[in-house]
């Protein structure tokens, strides 16, 4: 939570990658909803929908080309390498961290 507060205070953009239950818990339990604008997921059936209880919109990974986040928080660390490859392929330069 402190990390997000520092990043937010610096005016940096942060997104969460992964819209499952871990994301919902992360956003609600740590009271971080005002510090994260969007959630990204590769599942096209979730695009355009919202995270229950917090109202953050779920976007396709391609959205990041325009949004240009400073940091991507990956909900499942097993996918960090794959996500970094996708970001590199899209030309999105950002810091990728996992919980």
Coordinates of N, CA and C in Angstrom, one line a residue:
X1 N 0.8 -1.2 0.0 CA 0.0 0.0 0.0 C 0.9 1.3 0.0
X2 N 1.9 1.3 0.8 CA 2.8 2.4 0.9 C 3.4 2.7 -0.5
X3 N 3.8 1.6 -1.2 CA 4.5 1.7 -2.5 C 3.5 2.4 -3.4
X4 N 2.2 2.0 -3.4 CA 1.2 2.6 -4.3 C 1.0 4.1 -4.0
X5 N 1.0 4.4 -2.7 CA 0.8 5.8 -2.3 C 2.0 6.7 -2.8
X6 N 3.2 6.1 -2.7 CA 4.4 6.9 -3.2 C 4.3 7.1 -4.7
X7 N 4.0 6.0 -5.4 CA 3.9 6.1 -6.9 C 2.8 7.1 -7.3
X8 N 1.6 7.0 -6.6 CA 0.5 7.9 -6.9 C 0.9 9.3 -6.6
X9 N 1.6 9.6 -5.5 CA 2.0 11.0 -5.2 C 2.9 11.6 -6.2
X10 N 3.6 10.7 -6.9 CA 4.6 11.2 -8.0 C 3.8 11.4 -9.3
X11 N 2.5 11.1 -9.3 CA 1.8 11.3 -10.5 C 1.9 10.2 -11.6
X12 N 2.4 9.1 -11.1 CA 2.7 8.0 -12.1 C 1.4 7.1 -12.2
X13 N 1.3 6.5 -13.4 CA 0.2 5.7 -13.8 C 0.5 4.2 -13.5
X14 N -0.4 3.6 -12.8 CA -0.3 2.2 -12.4 C -1.5 1.4 -12.8
X15 N -1.3 0.3 -13.4 CA -2.4 -0.6 -13.8 C -2.2 -2.0 -13.2
X16 N -3.3 -2.7 -13.0 CA -3.2 -4.1 -12.5 C -3.4 -5.0 -13.7
X17 N -2.6 -6.1 -13.8 CA -2.8 -7.1 -14.8 C -3.3 -8.3 -14.2
X18 N -4.6 -8.7 -14.6 CA -5.2 -9.9 -14.0 C -6.5 -9.4 -13.3
X19 N -7.6 -9.9 -13.7 CA -8.9 -9.4 -13.2 C -9.6 -10.5 -12.3
X20 N -8.9 -11.5 -11.8 CA -9.5 -12.5 -11.0 C -9.7 -12.1 -9.6
X21 N -10.0 -13.1 -8.8 CA -10.3 -12.8 -7.3 C -9.2 -12.2 -6.6
X22 N -7.9 -12.5 -7.0 CA -6.8 -11.9 -6.3 C -6.8 -10.3 -6.6
X23 N -7.2 -9.9 -7.7 CA -7.3 -8.5 -8.1 C -8.3 -7.9 -7.2
X24 N -9.5 -8.5 -7.1 CA -10.6 -7.9 -6.3 C -10.1 -7.8 -4.9
X25 N -9.5 -8.8 -4.3 CA -9.0 -8.7 -3.0 C -8.0 -7.6 -2.8
X26 N -7.1 -7.5 -3.8 CA -6.0 -6.5 -3.7 C -6.6 -5.1 -3.7
X27 N -7.5 -4.8 -4.6 CA -8.1 -3.5 -4.7 C -9.0 -3.1 -3.5
X28 N -9.7 -4.1 -3.0 CA -10.6 -3.8 -1.9 C -10.0 -3.8 -0.5
X29 N -9.2 -4.8 -0.3 CA -8.6 -5.0 1.1 C -7.6 -3.9 1.4
X30 N -6.7 -3.5 0.4 CA -5.7 -2.5 0.6 C -6.2 -1.1 0.4
X31 N -7.4 -1.0 0.1 CA -8.0 0.4 -0.2 C -7.1 1.1 -1.2
X32 N -6.9 0.5 -2.4 CA -6.0 1.1 -3.4 C -6.8 1.6 -4.6
X33 N -8.1 1.6 -4.5 CA -8.9 1.9 -5.7 C -8.7 3.3 -6.3
X34 N -8.3 4.2 -5.5 CA -8.1 5.6 -6.0 C -6.7 5.7 -6.6
X35 N -5.8 4.7 -6.5 CA -4.5 4.8 -7.0 C -4.3 4.0 -8.3
X36 N -5.3 3.2 -8.7 CA -5.2 2.4 -9.9 C -6.4 2.7 -10.7
X37 N -6.2 3.1 -12.0 CA -7.3 3.5 -12.8 C -7.9 2.4 -13.6
X38 N -7.1 1.4 -14.0 CA -7.5 0.3 -14.9 C -7.0 -1.0 -14.5
X39 N -7.7 -2.0 -14.9 CA -7.2 -3.4 -14.8 C -7.1 -4.0 -16.2
X40 N -6.1 -4.7 -16.5 CA -5.9 -5.3 -17.8 C -6.0 -6.8 -17.7
X41 N -6.6 -7.4 -18.7 CA -6.7 -8.9 -18.8 C -6.7 -9.3 -20.2
X42 N -6.1 -10.5 -20.4 CA -6.0 -11.0 -21.8 C -7.3 -11.7 -22.3
X43 N -8.2 -12.0 -21.3 CA -9.5 -12.7 -21.7 C -10.4 -11.7 -22.3
X44 N -10.7 -11.8 -23.6 CA -11.6 -10.9 -24.3 C -13.0 -10.8 -23.8
X45 N -13.5 -11.9 -23.1 CA -14.8 -11.9 -22.5 C -14.9 -10.9 -21.4
X46 N -13.8 -10.5 -20.8 CA -13.8 -9.6 -19.7 C -13.7 -8.1 -20.1
X47 N -13.2 -7.9 -21.3 CA -12.9 -6.5 -21.7 C -14.2 -5.7 -21.7
X48 N -14.1 -4.5 -21.2 CA -15.2 -3.6 -21.1 C -16.1 -3.8 -19.9
X49 N -15.8 -4.8 -19.1 CA -16.6 -5.1 -17.9 C -15.9 -4.4 -16.8
X50 N -16.4 -4.5 -15.5 CA -15.9 -3.8 -14.4 C -15.6 -4.8 -13.3
X51 N -14.6 -4.4 -12.4 CA -14.2 -5.2 -11.3 C -15.3 -5.1 -10.2
X52 N -15.9 -6.2 -9.7 CA -17.0 -6.1 -8.7 C -16.6 -5.3 -7.5
X53 N -17.4 -4.4 -7.0 CA -17.2 -3.7 -5.8 C -16.3 -2.5 -5.8
X54 N -15.5 -2.4 -6.9 CA -14.6 -1.2 -7.0 C -14.8 -0.4 -8.3
X55 N -15.4 -1.0 -9.3 CA -15.8 -0.3 -10.5 C -14.7 0.1 -11.4
X56 N -13.5 -0.6 -11.3 CA -12.4 -0.4 -12.3 C -12.7 -1.2 -13.6
X57 N -12.5 -0.5 -14.7 CA -12.8 -1.1 -16.0 C -11.7 -2.0 -16.4
X58 N -12.1 -3.2 -17.0 CA -11.1 -4.2 -17.5 C -10.9 -3.9 -18.9
X59 N -9.6 -3.7 -19.3 CA -9.2 -3.3 -20.6 C -8.3 -4.4 -21.2
X60 N -8.3 -4.4 -22.6 CA -7.4 -5.3 -23.3 C -6.0 -4.9 -23.2
X61 N -5.0 -5.8 -23.3 CA -3.6 -5.4 -23.2 C -3.2 -4.2 -24.2
X62 N -3.8 -4.2 -25.4 CA -3.5 -3.2 -26.4 C -3.8 -1.8 -25.9
X63 N -4.6 -1.7 -24.9 CA -5.0 -0.4 -24.3 C -3.7 0.3 -23.8
X64 N -2.8 -0.5 -23.3 CA -1.6 0.0 -22.7 C -0.7 0.8 -23.6
X65 N -0.8 0.6 -24.9 CA 0.0 1.3 -25.9 C -0.4 2.8 -25.9
X66 N -1.6 3.1 -25.7 CA -2.1 4.5 -25.6 C -1.9 5.0 -24.1
X67 N -2.3 4.2 -23.2 CA -2.3 4.7 -21.8 C -0.9 4.9 -21.2
X68 N 0.0 4.1 -21.6 CA 1.5 4.2 -21.2 C 1.6 4.3 -19.7
X69 N 1.3 3.2 -19.0 CA 1.5 3.2 -17.6 C 3.0 3.2 -17.2
X70 N 3.2 3.7 -16.0 CA 4.6 3.7 -15.5 C 4.9 2.4 -14.8
X71 N 3.8 1.7 -14.4 CA 4.0 0.4 -13.7 C 2.8 -0.5 -13.9
X72 N 3.2 -1.8 -14.1 CA 2.1 -2.8 -14.2 C 2.3 -3.8 -13.0
X73 N 1.3 -3.9 -12.2 CA 1.3 -4.9 -11.1 C 0.6 -6.1 -11.5
X74 N 1.4 -7.2 -11.6 CA 0.9 -8.5 -12.0 C 0.4 -9.3 -10.9
X75 N -0.9 -9.7 -10.9 CA -1.5 -10.4 -9.8 C -1.0 -11.8 -9.7
X76 N -0.5 -12.5 -10.7 CA 0.0 -13.8 -10.6 C 1.4 -13.8 -11.2
X77 N 2.4 -13.9 -10.3 CA 3.8 -13.8 -10.7 C 4.3 -14.8 -11.7
X78 N 3.6 -15.9 -11.8 CA 4.0 -16.9 -12.8 C 3.9 -16.4 -14.2
X79 N 3.1 -15.3 -14.5 CA 3.0 -14.8 -15.8 C 3.8 -13.6 -16.1
X80 N 4.7 -13.2 -15.2 CA 5.5 -12.0 -15.3 C 6.3 -12.0 -16.6
X81 N 7.0 -13.1 -16.9 CA 7.8 -13.2 -18.1 C 7.0 -13.0 -19.4
X82 N 5.9 -13.7 -19.4 CA 5.0 -13.7 -20.6 C 4.4 -12.3 -20.8
X83 N 4.0 -11.6 -19.7 CA 3.5 -10.3 -19.8 C 4.6 -9.3 -20.2
X84 N 5.8 -9.5 -19.7 CA 6.9 -8.6 -20.1 C 7.1 -8.7 -21.6
X85 N 7.1 -10.0 -22.1 CA 7.2 -10.2 -23.6 C 6.1 -9.5 -24.4
X86 N 4.9 -9.6 -23.9 CA 3.8 -9.0 -24.6 C 3.9 -7.5 -24.6
X87 N 4.4 -6.9 -23.5 CA 4.6 -5.5 -23.4 C 5.7 -5.0 -24.4
X88 N 6.8 -5.8 -24.4 CA 7.9 -5.5 -25.3 C 7.5 -5.5 -26.7
X89 N 6.7 -6.5 -27.1 CA 6.2 -6.7 -28.4 C 5.3 -5.5 -28.9
X90 N 4.5 -5.0 -27.9 CA 3.6 -3.8 -28.2 C 4.4 -2.5 -28.1
X91 N 5.6 -2.5 -27.7 CA 6.4 -1.3 -27.6 C 6.1 -0.5 -26.4
X92 N 5.6 -1.2 -25.3 CA 5.2 -0.5 -24.1 C 6.4 -0.6 -23.1
X93 N 6.9 0.5 -22.7 CA 8.1 0.5 -21.8 C 7.5 0.8 -20.4
X94 N 7.6 -0.1 -19.5 CA 7.0 0.1 -18.1 C 7.7 -0.8 -17.2
X95 N 7.6 -0.5 -15.9 CA 8.1 -1.4 -14.9 C 7.1 -2.5 -14.6
X96 N 7.5 -3.7 -14.6 CA 6.6 -4.8 -14.3 C 6.9 -5.4 -12.9
X97 N 6.0 -5.4 -12.0 CA 6.2 -6.0 -10.7 C 5.1 -7.0 -10.4
X98 N 5.4 -7.9 -9.4 CA 4.3 -8.8 -9.0 C 4.1 -8.8 -7.5
X99 N 3.0 -9.3 -7.1 CA 2.7 -9.3 -5.7 C 3.4 -10.5 -5.0

